PDB file of C-alpha atoms in Angstrom:
ATOM      1  CA  UNK A   1      53.422  44.920  43.488  1.00 96.00           C
ATOM      2  CA  UNK A   2      54.686  42.178  45.882  1.00 97.00           C
ATOM      3  CA  UNK A   3      56.617  42.416  49.064  1.00 98.00           C
ATOM      4  CA  UNK A   4      57.798  39.106  50.432  1.00 97.00           C
ATOM      5  CA  UNK A   5      59.071  39.107  53.864  1.00 98.00           C
ATOM      6  CA  UNK A   6      61.093  36.331  55.427  1.00 98.00           C
ATOM      7  CA  UNK A   7      63.498  35.371  58.115  1.00 98.00           C
ATOM      8  CA  UNK A   8      61.327  35.443  61.098  1.00 97.00           C
ATOM      9  CA  UNK A   9      61.373  32.433  63.863  1.00 97.00           C
ATOM     10  CA  UNK A  10      61.543  31.649  67.356  1.00 97.00           C
ATOM     11  CA  UNK A  11      64.730  32.961  69.100  1.00 97.00           C
ATOM     12  CA  UNK A  12      66.142  33.389  72.609  1.00 97.00           C
ATOM     13  CA  UNK A  13      66.255  36.582  74.235  1.00 98.00           C
ATOM     14  CA  UNK A  14      69.635  38.364  73.397  1.00 97.00           C
ATOM     15  CA  UNK A  15      69.753  36.405  70.047  1.00 97.00           C
ATOM     16  CA  UNK A  16      69.764  37.729  66.648  1.00 97.00           C
ATOM     17  CA  UNK A  17      67.783  37.701  63.249  1.00 97.00           C
ATOM     18  CA  UNK A  18      67.886  39.088  59.907  1.00 98.00           C
ATOM     19  CA  UNK A  19      64.711  39.678  58.122  1.00 98.00           C
ATOM     20  CA  UNK A  20      64.570  40.087  54.582  1.00 98.00           C
ATOM     21  CA  UNK A  21      61.954  41.717  52.270  1.00 98.00           C
ATOM     22  CA  UNK A  22      62.040  40.906  48.412  1.00 98.00           C
ATOM     23  CA  UNK A  23      60.024  43.356  46.020  1.00 98.00           C
ATOM     24  CA  UNK A  24      58.721  42.740  42.771  1.00 97.00           C
ATOM     25  CA  UNK A  25      56.518  44.797  40.468  1.00 97.00           C
ATOM     26  CA  UNK A  26      57.960  48.302  41.361  1.00 96.00           C
ATOM     27  CA  UNK A  27      60.915  50.338  40.515  1.00 96.00           C
ATOM     28  CA  UNK A  28      62.572  49.300  43.782  1.00 97.00           C
ATOM     29  CA  UNK A  29      65.284  51.946  43.837  1.00 96.00           C
ATOM     30  CA  UNK A  30      62.512  54.741  43.712  1.00 96.00           C
ATOM     31  CA  UNK A  31      60.735  53.528  46.792  1.00 97.00           C
ATOM     32  CA  UNK A  32      61.342  54.283  50.557  1.00 98.00           C
ATOM     33  CA  UNK A  33      61.129  51.021  52.187  1.00 98.00           C
ATOM     34  CA  UNK A  34      59.824  50.602  55.927  1.00 98.00           C
ATOM     35  CA  UNK A  35      59.645  47.923  58.471  1.00 98.00           C
ATOM     36  CA  UNK A  36      56.628  47.825  61.022  1.00 98.00           C
ATOM     37  CA  UNK A  37      55.584  45.293  63.513  1.00 98.00           C
ATOM     38  CA  UNK A  38      52.419  44.274  64.977  1.00 98.00           C
ATOM     39  CA  UNK A  39      52.157  42.486  68.375  1.00 97.00           C
ATOM     40  CA  UNK A  40      49.091  40.461  69.478  1.00 93.00           C
ATOM     41  CA  UNK A  41      46.338  42.838  70.540  1.00 95.00           C
ATOM     42  CA  UNK A  42      48.466  46.040  69.601  1.00 97.00           C
ATOM     43  CA  UNK A  43      48.474  48.138  66.792  1.00 97.00           C
ATOM     44  CA  UNK A  44      50.908  48.142  64.150  1.00 98.00           C
ATOM     45  CA  UNK A  45      54.048  50.288  64.982  1.00 98.00           C
ATOM     46  CA  UNK A  46      57.007  51.795  62.897  1.00 98.00           C
ATOM     47  CA  UNK A  47      60.147  50.090  63.512  1.00 98.00           C
ATOM     48  CA  UNK A  48      62.537  51.532  60.752  1.00 98.00           C
ATOM     49  CA  UNK A  49      62.693  53.036  57.202  1.00 98.00           C
ATOM     50  CA  UNK A  50      65.230  53.733  54.676  1.00 98.00           C
ATOM     51  CA  UNK A  51      65.559  56.131  51.785  1.00 97.00           C
ATOM     52  CA  UNK A  52      65.588  55.009  48.153  1.00 96.00           C
ATOM     53  CA  UNK A  53      69.291  55.495  48.038  1.00 94.00           C
ATOM     54  CA  UNK A  54      70.136  54.164  51.485  1.00 94.00           C
ATOM     55  CA  UNK A  55      71.547  57.269  52.432  1.00 94.00           C
ATOM     56  CA  UNK A  56      69.050  58.205  55.044  1.00 96.00           C
ATOM     57  CA  UNK A  57      67.452  55.827  57.733  1.00 97.00           C
ATOM     58  CA  UNK A  58      65.131  56.370  60.636  1.00 97.00           C
ATOM     59  CA  UNK A  59      64.229  54.156  63.629  1.00 98.00           C
ATOM     60  CA  UNK A  60      61.951  53.880  66.370  1.00 98.00           C
ATOM     61  CA  UNK A  61      63.252  54.872  69.894  1.00 97.00           C
ATOM     62  CA  UNK A  62      62.585  51.472  71.157  1.00 96.00           C
ATOM     63  CA  UNK A  63      64.929  49.769  68.514  1.00 97.00           C
ATOM     64  CA  UNK A  64      67.872  52.323  68.157  1.00 97.00           C
ATOM     65  CA  UNK A  65      71.161  50.529  68.550  1.00 97.00           C
ATOM     66  CA  UNK A  66      69.800  47.143  68.150  1.00 98.00           C
ATOM     67  CA  UNK A  67      68.214  47.214  64.794  1.00 98.00           C
ATOM     68  CA  UNK A  68      69.739  47.996  61.402  1.00 98.00           C
ATOM     69  CA  UNK A  69      67.979  48.513  58.393  1.00 98.00           C
ATOM     70  CA  UNK A  70      69.628  48.339  54.849  1.00 98.00           C
ATOM     71  CA  UNK A  71      68.866  47.662  51.254  1.00 98.00           C
ATOM     72  CA  UNK A  72      70.441  46.132  48.056  1.00 98.00           C
ATOM     73  CA  UNK A  73      68.843  47.957  44.978  1.00 98.00           C
ATOM     74  CA  UNK A  74      70.611  45.354  42.871  1.00 98.00           C
ATOM     75  CA  UNK A  75      68.560  42.602  44.511  1.00 98.00           C
ATOM     76  CA  UNK A  76      65.193  44.694  45.034  1.00 98.00           C
ATOM     77  CA  UNK A  77      65.584  43.457  48.773  1.00 98.00           C
ATOM     78  CA  UNK A  78      65.509  45.386  52.036  1.00 98.00           C
ATOM     79  CA  UNK A  79      66.923  43.872  55.299  1.00 98.00           C
ATOM     80  CA  UNK A  80      66.498  44.464  58.854  1.00 98.00           C
ATOM     81  CA  UNK A  81      69.109  43.081  60.965  1.00 98.00           C
ATOM     82  CA  UNK A  82      67.883  42.524  64.437  1.00 97.00           C
ATOM     83  CA  UNK A  83      70.266  42.001  67.627  1.00 97.00           C
ATOM     84  CA  UNK A  84      69.753  41.911  71.474  1.00 97.00           C
ATOM     85  CA  UNK A  85      66.262  40.632  70.990  1.00 97.00           C
ATOM     86  CA  UNK A  86      63.837  41.070  73.733  1.00 96.00           C
ATOM     87  CA  UNK A  87      60.462  39.537  74.579  1.00 96.00           C
ATOM     88  CA  UNK A  88      58.705  42.663  73.793  1.00 96.00           C
ATOM     89  CA  UNK A  89      60.132  42.541  70.278  1.00 97.00           C
ATOM     90  CA  UNK A  90      57.833  39.452  69.658  1.00 98.00           C
ATOM     91  CA  UNK A  91      55.567  40.537  66.841  1.00 98.00           C
ATOM     92  CA  UNK A  92      54.568  40.096  63.129  1.00 98.00           C
ATOM     93  CA  UNK A  93      57.098  42.167  61.111  1.00 98.00           C
ATOM     94  CA  UNK A  94      55.887  43.694  57.838  1.00 98.00           C
ATOM     95  CA  UNK A  95      57.884  45.466  55.084  1.00 98.00           C
ATOM     96  CA  UNK A  96      56.076  48.122  53.168  1.00 98.00           C
ATOM     97  CA  UNK A  97      56.988  50.652  50.375  1.00 98.00           C
ATOM     98  CA  UNK A  98      56.226  54.139  49.658  1.00 97.00           C
ATOM     99  CA  UNK A  99      57.199  56.533  46.790  1.00 93.00           C
ATOM    100  CA  UNK A 100      57.949  59.611  48.591  1.00 88.00           C
ATOM    101  CA  UNK A 101      60.027  60.661  51.629  1.00 92.00           C
ATOM    102  CA  UNK A 102      61.047  58.512  54.478  1.00 93.00           C
ATOM    103  CA  UNK A 103      58.052  58.135  56.943  1.00 94.00           C
ATOM    104  CA  UNK A 104      57.084  56.802  60.319  1.00 95.00           C
ATOM    105  CA  UNK A 105      53.388  56.727  59.681  1.00 96.00           C
ATOM    106  CA  UNK A 106      51.611  53.389  58.824  1.00 96.00           C
ATOM    107  CA  UNK A 107      48.868  54.969  56.620  1.00 95.00           C
ATOM    108  CA  UNK A 108      51.534  56.705  54.441  1.00 96.00           C
ATOM    109  CA  UNK A 109      52.773  53.488  52.820  1.00 97.00           C
ATOM    110  CA  UNK A 110      51.507  52.397  49.752  1.00 96.00           C
ATOM    111  CA  UNK A 111      52.498  48.707  49.586  1.00 97.00           C
ATOM    112  CA  UNK A 112      52.622  46.001  52.182  1.00 98.00           C
ATOM    113  CA  UNK A 113      53.983  42.538  52.452  1.00 95.00           C
ATOM    114  CA  UNK A 114      52.583  39.548  54.231  1.00 93.00           C
ATOM    115  CA  UNK A 115      54.533  39.772  57.329  1.00 95.00           C
ATOM    116  CA  UNK A 116      57.131  37.323  58.950  1.00 98.00           C
ATOM    117  CA  UNK A 117      56.509  36.427  62.671  1.00 98.00           C
ATOM    118  CA  UNK A 118      59.167  36.793  65.336  1.00 98.00           C
ATOM    119  CA  UNK A 119      58.947  35.203  68.728  1.00 98.00           C
ATOM    120  CA  UNK A 120      61.388  35.855  71.547  1.00 97.00           C
ATOM    121  CA  UNK A 121      61.570  33.701  74.532  1.00 96.00           C
ATOM    122  CA  UNK A 122      62.654  34.846  77.892  1.00 91.00           C
TER     123      UNK A 122
END
C-alpha cells in the first residue's frame, strides 16, 4: 500500500492550498481516509476524515469551516482544501487509511503516507 501526499508549500496567512493524496495497492473505495498533521515538537493530531463513500465527514474543531475533505474514488485520491490559513496551521500533513468507520484517533489508521509540509507565514 502506498499513500502519496502532495500539494504542500509556503503560503501567506489567509491563503489557500489543496493537498492531494494518491493511493495505490488497496481497494480505495472500501477505505476511510483521514488527514492528520504534526507541528514541530507536537504530537500528530487529527484534522479531517471522510467515509468510503464520501457521504460522511469529520473535522477537528480547529479547522471546521476552513478545511474541506473530499475524495474521488475513480482516481483513488483524497483531497484537503485548506482556506484562511493561519500560522498555527504550519505542520507536516499526513494522509492515512483505515478499513472500518471514520475515526479521529491516530492509532486506528492502518496505512500512512509520507507527509507534505505546509508552512504559513504571518
